[in-house]
Coordinates of C-alpha atoms in Angstrom, one line a residue:
M1 CA 1.6 1.0 47.1
E2 CA 2.4 0.3 50.5
D3 CA 4.0 3.5 51.8
L4 CA 2.3 6.7 51.5
S5 CA 5.6 8.5 50.3
D6 CA 5.8 5.9 47.4
E7 CA 1.8 6.7 46.3
T8 CA 2.7 10.3 46.5
E9 CA 5.5 9.9 44.4
L10 CA 3.3 8.0 41.9
I11 CA 1.0 10.4 41.5
S12 CA 3.2 13.5 41.2
M13 CA 4.9 11.4 38.4
V14 CA 1.6 10.5 36.7
E15 CA 0.6 14.2 36.8
E16 CA 4.2 15.4 35.0
I17 CA 3.2 12.4 32.2
L18 CA -0.4 13.8 31.7
E19 CA 0.7 17.3 31.1
E20 CA 3.7 16.2 28.4
Y21 CA 2.8 13.0 27.1
P22 CA 0.3 13.4 23.8
F23 CA -2.3 10.5 24.3
S24 CA -3.6 10.1 20.6
T25 CA -4.6 5.9 20.6
E26 CA -7.6 4.6 22.2
R27 CA -5.9 2.6 24.5
E28 CA -3.7 5.7 25.6
R29 CA -6.8 7.6 26.2
I30 CA -8.2 4.6 28.4
A31 CA -5.2 4.7 30.4
Q32 CA -5.5 8.5 30.6
G33 CA -8.6 8.5 32.2
I34 CA -7.5 5.8 34.4
A35 CA -4.7 8.1 35.6
Q36 CA -7.3 10.4 36.8
Q37 CA -8.8 7.9 39.1
V38 CA -5.3 7.0 40.4
I39 CA -4.7 10.9 40.9
N40 CA -7.8 11.0 42.8
S41 CA -8.1 7.7 44.8
G42 CA -5.1 5.7 44.6
Y43 CA -3.7 2.9 42.3
S44 CA -5.1 0.7 44.9
S45 CA -8.5 1.7 44.1
L46 CA -8.1 0.5 40.4
T47 CA -9.9 -2.9 39.6
V48 CA -7.8 -5.7 38.0
A49 CA -8.4 -4.4 34.6
Q50 CA -7.8 -1.0 35.2
K51 CA -4.7 -1.6 36.5
R52 CA -3.8 -3.8 33.2
A53 CA -4.9 -0.7 31.1
F54 CA -2.8 1.6 33.2
D55 CA 0.4 -0.1 33.3
S56 CA 0.2 -0.9 30.2
V57 CA 0.7 2.6 28.9
F58 CA 2.2 3.8 32.1
H59 CA 4.9 1.5 33.1
G60 CA 7.2 2.6 30.2
L61 CA 6.4 6.4 30.7
L62 CA 6.9 6.0 34.6
W63 CA 10.4 4.0 34.2
D64 CA 11.2 6.8 31.5
K65 CA 10.2 9.4 33.9
Q66 CA 12.1 7.9 36.5
D67 CA 15.2 7.7 34.4
Q68 CA 15.3 11.6 33.5
K69 CA 14.8 12.3 37.4
D70 CA 17.6 10.3 38.4
T71 CA 19.9 11.6 35.5
A72 CA 19.2 14.9 36.7
H73 CA 19.8 14.2 40.3
R74 CA 23.2 12.3 39.3
A75 CA 24.3 15.8 37.3
Y76 CA 23.2 18.0 40.0
L77 CA 25.1 16.0 42.6
L78 CA 28.6 15.6 40.0
S79 CA 28.1 19.6 39.6
R80 CA 28.2 20.0 43.4
D81 CA 30.9 17.6 44.5
C82 CA 33.1 18.0 41.6
P83 CA 33.2 21.7 40.4
P84 CA 34.7 22.6 37.1

């Protein structure tokens, strides 16, 4: 992450995922623990192996979370710009 706002957005999304997602497998629980390090120290603090474990679980979840945010934002813009 090069930009502080990108890191802040990542941390915010990771926190939301941790609250919403049921981590049930061992791989997911390991990534959940690594996510706490991302929140506390940033993504750049992870080792290569930690990044691989985090990314393997969180990549899809972050993609879905961003898609939800984009969809909600589009709906808001449409409702604001094109009232019924």
